[in-house]
Coordinates of C-alpha atoms in Angstrom, one line a residue:
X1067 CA 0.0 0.0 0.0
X1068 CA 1.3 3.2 -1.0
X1069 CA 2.0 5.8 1.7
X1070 CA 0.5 9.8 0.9
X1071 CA 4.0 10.6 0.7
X1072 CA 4.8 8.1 -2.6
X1073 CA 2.6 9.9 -4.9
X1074 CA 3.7 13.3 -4.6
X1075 CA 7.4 12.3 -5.1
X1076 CA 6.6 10.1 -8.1
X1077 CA 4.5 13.5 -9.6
X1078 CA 6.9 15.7 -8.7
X1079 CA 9.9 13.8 -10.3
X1080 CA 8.2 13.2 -13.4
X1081 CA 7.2 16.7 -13.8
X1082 CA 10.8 17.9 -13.3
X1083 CA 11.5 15.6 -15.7
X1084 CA 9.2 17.2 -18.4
X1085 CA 11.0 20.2 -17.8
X1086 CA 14.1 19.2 -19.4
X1087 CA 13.2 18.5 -22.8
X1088 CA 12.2 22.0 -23.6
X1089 CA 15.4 23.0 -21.7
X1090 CA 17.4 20.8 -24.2
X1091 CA 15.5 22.7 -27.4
X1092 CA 16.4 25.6 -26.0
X1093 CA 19.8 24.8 -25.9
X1094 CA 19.9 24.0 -29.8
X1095 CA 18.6 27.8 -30.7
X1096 CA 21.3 29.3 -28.0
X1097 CA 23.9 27.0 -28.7
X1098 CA 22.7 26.6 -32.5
X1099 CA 23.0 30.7 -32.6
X1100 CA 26.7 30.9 -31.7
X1101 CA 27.8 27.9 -33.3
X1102 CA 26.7 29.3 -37.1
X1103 CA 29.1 31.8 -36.5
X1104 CA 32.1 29.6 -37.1
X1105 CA 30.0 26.2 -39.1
X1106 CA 28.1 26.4 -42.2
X1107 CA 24.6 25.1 -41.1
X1108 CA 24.6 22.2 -43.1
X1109 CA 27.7 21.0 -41.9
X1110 CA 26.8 21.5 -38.2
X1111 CA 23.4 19.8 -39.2
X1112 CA 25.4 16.4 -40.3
X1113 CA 28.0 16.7 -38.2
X1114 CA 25.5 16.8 -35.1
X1115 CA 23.5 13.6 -36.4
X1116 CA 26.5 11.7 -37.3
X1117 CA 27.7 11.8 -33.5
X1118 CA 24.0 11.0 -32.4
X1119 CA 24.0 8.1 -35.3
X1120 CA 27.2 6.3 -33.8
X1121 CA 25.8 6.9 -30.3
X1122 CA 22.4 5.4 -31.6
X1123 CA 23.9 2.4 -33.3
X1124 CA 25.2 1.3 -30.0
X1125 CA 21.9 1.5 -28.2
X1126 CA 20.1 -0.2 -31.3
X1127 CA 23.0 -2.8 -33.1
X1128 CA 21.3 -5.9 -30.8
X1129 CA 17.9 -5.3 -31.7
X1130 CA 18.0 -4.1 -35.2
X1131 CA 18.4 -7.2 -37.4
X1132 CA 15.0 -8.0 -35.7
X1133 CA 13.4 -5.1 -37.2
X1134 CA 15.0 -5.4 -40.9
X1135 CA 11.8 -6.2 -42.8
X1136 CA 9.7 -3.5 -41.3
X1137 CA 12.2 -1.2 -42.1
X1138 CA 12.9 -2.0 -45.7
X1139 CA 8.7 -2.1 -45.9
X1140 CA 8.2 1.6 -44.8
X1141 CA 11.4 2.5 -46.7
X1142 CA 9.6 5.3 -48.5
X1143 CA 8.2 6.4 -45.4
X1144 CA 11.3 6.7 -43.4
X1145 CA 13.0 8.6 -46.3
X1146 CA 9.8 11.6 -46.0
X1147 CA 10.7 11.3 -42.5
X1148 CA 14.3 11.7 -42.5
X1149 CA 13.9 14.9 -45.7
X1150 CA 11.6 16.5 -43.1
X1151 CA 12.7 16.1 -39.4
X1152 CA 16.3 15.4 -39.7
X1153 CA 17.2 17.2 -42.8
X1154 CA 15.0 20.2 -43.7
X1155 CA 13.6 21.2 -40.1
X1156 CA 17.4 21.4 -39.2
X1157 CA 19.3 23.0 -41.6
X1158 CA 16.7 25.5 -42.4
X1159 CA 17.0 26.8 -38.4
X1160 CA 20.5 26.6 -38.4
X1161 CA 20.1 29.0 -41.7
X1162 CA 18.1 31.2 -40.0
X1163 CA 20.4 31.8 -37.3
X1164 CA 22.7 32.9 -39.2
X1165 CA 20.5 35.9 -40.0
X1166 CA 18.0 36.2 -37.0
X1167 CA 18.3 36.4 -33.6
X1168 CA 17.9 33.2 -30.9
X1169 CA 15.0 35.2 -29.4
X1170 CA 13.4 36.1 -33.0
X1171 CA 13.8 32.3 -34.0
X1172 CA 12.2 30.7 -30.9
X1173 CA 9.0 32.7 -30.3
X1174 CA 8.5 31.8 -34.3
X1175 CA 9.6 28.2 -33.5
X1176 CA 6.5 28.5 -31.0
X1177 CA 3.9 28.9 -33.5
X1178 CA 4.2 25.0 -34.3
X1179 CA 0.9 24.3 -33.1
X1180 CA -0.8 26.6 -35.1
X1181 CA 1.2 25.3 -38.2
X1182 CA 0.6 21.7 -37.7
X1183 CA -3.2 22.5 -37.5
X1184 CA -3.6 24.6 -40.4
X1185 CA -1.5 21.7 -42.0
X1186 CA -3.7 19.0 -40.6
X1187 CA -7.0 20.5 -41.8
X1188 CA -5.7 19.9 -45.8
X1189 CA -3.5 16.8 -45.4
X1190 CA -5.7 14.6 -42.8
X1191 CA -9.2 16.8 -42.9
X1192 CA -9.0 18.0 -39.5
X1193 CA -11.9 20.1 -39.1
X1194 CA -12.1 22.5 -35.6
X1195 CA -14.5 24.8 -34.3
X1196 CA -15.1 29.1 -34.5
X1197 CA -12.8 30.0 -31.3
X1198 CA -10.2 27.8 -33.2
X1199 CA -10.1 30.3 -36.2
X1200 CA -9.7 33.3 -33.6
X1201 CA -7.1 31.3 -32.1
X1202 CA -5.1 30.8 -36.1
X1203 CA -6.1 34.6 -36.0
X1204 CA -4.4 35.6 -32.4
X1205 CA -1.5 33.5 -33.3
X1206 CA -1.0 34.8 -36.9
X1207 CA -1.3 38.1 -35.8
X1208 CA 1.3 37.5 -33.2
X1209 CA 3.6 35.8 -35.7
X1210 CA 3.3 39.0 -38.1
X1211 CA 4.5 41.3 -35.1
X1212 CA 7.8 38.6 -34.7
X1213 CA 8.4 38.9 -38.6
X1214 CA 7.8 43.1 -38.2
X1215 CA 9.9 43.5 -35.5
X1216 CA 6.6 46.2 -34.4
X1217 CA 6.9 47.7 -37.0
X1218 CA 3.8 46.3 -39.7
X1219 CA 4.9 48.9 -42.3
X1220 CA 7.4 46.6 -43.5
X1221 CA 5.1 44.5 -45.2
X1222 CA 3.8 47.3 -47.3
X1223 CA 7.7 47.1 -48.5
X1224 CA 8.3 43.7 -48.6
X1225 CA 11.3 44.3 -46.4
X1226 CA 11.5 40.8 -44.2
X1227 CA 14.1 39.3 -42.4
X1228 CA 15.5 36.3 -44.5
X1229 CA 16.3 34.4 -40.9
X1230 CA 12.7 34.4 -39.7
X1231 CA 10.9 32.7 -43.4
X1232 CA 13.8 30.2 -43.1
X1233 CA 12.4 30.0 -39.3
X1234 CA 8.9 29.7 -40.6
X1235 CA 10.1 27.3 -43.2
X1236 CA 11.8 24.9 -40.7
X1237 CA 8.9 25.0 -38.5
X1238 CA 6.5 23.8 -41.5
X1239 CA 8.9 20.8 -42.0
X1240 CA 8.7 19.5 -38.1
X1241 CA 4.7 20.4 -38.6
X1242 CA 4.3 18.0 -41.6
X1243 CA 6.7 16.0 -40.0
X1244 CA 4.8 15.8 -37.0
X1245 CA 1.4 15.4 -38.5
X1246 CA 2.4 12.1 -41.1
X1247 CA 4.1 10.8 -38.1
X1248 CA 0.2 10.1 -36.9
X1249 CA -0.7 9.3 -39.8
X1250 CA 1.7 7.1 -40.9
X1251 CA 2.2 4.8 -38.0
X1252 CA 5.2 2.3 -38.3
X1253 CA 5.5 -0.5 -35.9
X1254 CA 9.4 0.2 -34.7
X1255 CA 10.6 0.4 -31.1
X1256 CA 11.1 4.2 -30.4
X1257 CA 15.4 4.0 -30.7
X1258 CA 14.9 1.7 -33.9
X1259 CA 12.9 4.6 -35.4
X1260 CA 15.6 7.3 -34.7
X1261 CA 18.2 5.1 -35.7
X1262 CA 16.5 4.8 -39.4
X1263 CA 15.8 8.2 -39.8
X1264 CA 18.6 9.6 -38.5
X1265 CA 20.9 7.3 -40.8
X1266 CA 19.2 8.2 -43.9
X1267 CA 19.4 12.0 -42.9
X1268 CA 22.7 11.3 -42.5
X1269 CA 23.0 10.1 -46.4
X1270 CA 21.0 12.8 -47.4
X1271 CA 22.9 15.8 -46.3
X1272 CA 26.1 14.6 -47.5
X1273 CA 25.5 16.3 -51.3
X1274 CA 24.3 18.9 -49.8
X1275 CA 27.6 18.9 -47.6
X1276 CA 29.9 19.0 -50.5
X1277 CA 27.5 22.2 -52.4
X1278 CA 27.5 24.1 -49.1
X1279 CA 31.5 23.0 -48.7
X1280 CA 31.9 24.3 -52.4
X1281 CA 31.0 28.0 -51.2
X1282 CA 31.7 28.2 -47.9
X1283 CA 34.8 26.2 -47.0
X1284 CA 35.4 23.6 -44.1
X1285 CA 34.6 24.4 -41.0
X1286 CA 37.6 24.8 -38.6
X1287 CA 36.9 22.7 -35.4
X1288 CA 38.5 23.8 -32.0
X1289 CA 37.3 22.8 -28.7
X1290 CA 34.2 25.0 -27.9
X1291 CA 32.9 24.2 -31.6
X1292 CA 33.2 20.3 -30.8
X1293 CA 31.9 20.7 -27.5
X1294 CA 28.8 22.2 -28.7
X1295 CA 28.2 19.7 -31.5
X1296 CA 28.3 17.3 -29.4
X1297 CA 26.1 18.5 -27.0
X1298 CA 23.1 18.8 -30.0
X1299 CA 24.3 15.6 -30.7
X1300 CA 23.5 14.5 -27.1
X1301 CA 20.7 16.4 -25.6
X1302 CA 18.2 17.8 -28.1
X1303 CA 19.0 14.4 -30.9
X1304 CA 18.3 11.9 -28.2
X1305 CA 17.8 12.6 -24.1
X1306 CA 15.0 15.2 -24.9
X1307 CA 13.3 12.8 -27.4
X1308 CA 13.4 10.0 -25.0
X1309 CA 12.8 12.0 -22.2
X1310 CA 9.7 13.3 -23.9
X1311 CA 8.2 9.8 -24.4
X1312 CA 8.7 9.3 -20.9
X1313 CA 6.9 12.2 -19.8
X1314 CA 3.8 11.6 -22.2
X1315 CA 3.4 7.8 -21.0
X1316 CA 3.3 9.0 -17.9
X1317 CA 1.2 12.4 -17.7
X1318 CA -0.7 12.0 -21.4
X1319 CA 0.2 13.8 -24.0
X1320 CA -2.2 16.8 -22.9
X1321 CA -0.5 17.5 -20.1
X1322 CA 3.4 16.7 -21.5
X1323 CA 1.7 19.5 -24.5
X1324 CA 2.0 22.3 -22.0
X1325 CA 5.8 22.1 -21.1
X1326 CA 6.3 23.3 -24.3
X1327 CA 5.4 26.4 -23.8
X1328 CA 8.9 26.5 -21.7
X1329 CA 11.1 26.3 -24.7
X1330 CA 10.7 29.8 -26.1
X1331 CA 11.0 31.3 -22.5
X1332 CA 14.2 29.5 -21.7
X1333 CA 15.4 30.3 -24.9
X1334 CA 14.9 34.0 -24.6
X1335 CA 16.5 33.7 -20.9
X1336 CA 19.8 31.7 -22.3
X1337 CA 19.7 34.4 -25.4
X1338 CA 19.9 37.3 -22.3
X1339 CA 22.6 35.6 -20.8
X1340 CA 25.0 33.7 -23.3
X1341 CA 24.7 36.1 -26.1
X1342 CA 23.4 39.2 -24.6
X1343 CA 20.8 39.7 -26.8
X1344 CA 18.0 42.2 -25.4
X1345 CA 14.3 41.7 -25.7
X1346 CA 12.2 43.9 -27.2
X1347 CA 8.2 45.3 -26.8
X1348 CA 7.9 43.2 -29.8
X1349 CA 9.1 40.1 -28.8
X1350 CA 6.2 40.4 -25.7
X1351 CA 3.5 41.8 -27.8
X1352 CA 3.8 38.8 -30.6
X1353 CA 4.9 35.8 -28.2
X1354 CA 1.4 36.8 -26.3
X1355 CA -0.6 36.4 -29.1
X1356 CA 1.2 33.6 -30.0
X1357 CA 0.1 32.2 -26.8
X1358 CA -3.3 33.0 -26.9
X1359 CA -4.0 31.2 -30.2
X1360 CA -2.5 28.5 -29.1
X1361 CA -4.7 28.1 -25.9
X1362 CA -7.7 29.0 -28.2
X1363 CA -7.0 26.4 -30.6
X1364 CA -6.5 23.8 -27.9
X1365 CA -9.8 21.7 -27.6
X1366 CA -10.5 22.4 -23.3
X1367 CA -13.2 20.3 -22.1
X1368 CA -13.9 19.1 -18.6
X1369 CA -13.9 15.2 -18.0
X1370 CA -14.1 13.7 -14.4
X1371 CA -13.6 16.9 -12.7
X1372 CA -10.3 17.2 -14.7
X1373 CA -9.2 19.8 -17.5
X1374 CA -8.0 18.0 -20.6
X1375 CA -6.2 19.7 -23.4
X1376 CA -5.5 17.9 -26.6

């Protein structure tokens, strides 16, 4: 029989654990931010997934001769997978921070959920409810204040920042991503499944290595730069993703949804810090209408007493 003390403890250490995952994502737009400065993006992109590759294939060499055939049979679906969520969601933030700011790119970063649904209603016919297209609205709205820095004139010129569409852009590759992910369910254990999609990734950036190598140059790799690949390689490639399943076994998804929120904010306090970037009216104005979409387009309903968010 458990004692009144068990439960708390149990609750409270899986929350603390739901906190680290955003903390991790974070880390890859702070960390991501100063490491552009000295690595092309693509290269930091495959250099990143080729440590977390090597690191996977020691979790996954026992078990994945077991899985062979349902690999090769969901070949094509692993390849989509791999263009999306290893490939283009990466390189294209990793481009935009080159030309944005940490802060700029993670409040955009936040509008995922609004993404995903607008992508969901023409891909898997997702329909949703009035508040739902004042929530697209809020969140839109917000989004066009990010892009504007304020200032909403400069879309009567045309004048954007090139860092925040390559923001937008990466974000509409982990919202597809995301979104064929439900609907194209492939019975693999949860490592096995990185490990494909990461290895293909890995194949796929390498012509686009030798293009971006062409212009650009090698990178030159001291200490600091190696350190900080390998911590993408480490914590937002593989802790935060199995973290994250952890947390969503355990608390439901609705309830894991909510930590994300944490990203952007610890991203924007690590941008203050590390690269002394300042925050603006702007960055407020936009992340809270960000936020309220979001809420707004999150289905609330009461169930046993309980609120439930999906």
């Amino acid at each position: 029989m458990k004692t009144p003390m068990t439960t708390p403890k149990w609750n409270f250490s899986i929350y603390l654990l739901a906190i680290l995952p955003p903390l991790f994502w974070a880390g890859n737009f702070v960390l991501g931010k100063w490491a552009v400065t000295t690595i092309p993006p693509v290269q930091l992109s495959f250099f990143r997934w080729l440590i977390a590759l090597f690191i996977l294939s020691g979790i996954t060499y026992k078990t994945l001769k077991d899985h062979y055939k349902t690999i090769i049979k969901n070949i094509k679906k692993i390849f989509i997978f791999s263009l999306l969520g290893i490939v283009g969601f990466n390189i294209f933030i990793y481009i935009a921070l080159q030309k944005t700011t940490a802060i700029n790119g993670a409040l955009i970063n936040s509008t995922m959920p609004i993404v995903t649904l607008l992508l969901s209603i023409f891909i898997i016919k997702e329909s949703f409810q009035f508040k739902q297209y004042i929530g697209i609205t809020a969140s839109f709205f917000g989004l066009l204040v990010l892009f504007s820095s304020g200032d909403l004139s400069v879309f009567l010129k045309l004048n954007f920042n090139q860092g925040d569409i390559f923001i937008l852009l990466g974000v509409a590759c982990w919202s597809l991503y995301t979104i064929l992910v439900k609907k194209w369910v492939i019975e693999l254990p949860f490592f096995v499944f990185l490990f494909s999609i990461v290895f293909i990734g890995c194949l796929l950036h390498i012509p686009l290595l030798f293009i971006e190598a062409s212009y650009t140059g090698w990178a030159n790799f001291s200490y600091p730069t190696l350190t900080a690949i390998i911590y993408l390689a480490i914590f937002p490639s593989i802790l935060a993703y199995f973290f994250w399943g952890k947390v969503v076994t355990s608390i439901g998804p609705a309830k894991a949804s909510l930590f994300m929120y944490l990203t952007p904010i610890f991203s924007t306090i690590f941008a203050l810090i590390f690269l002394k970037e300042k925050i603006h009216v702007h960055h407020l104005v936009g992340f809270i209408f960000v936020v309220i979409g979001i809420v707004l387009v999150n289905k609330v309903h009461k169930k046993n007493g309980t609120i439930e968010i999906s």
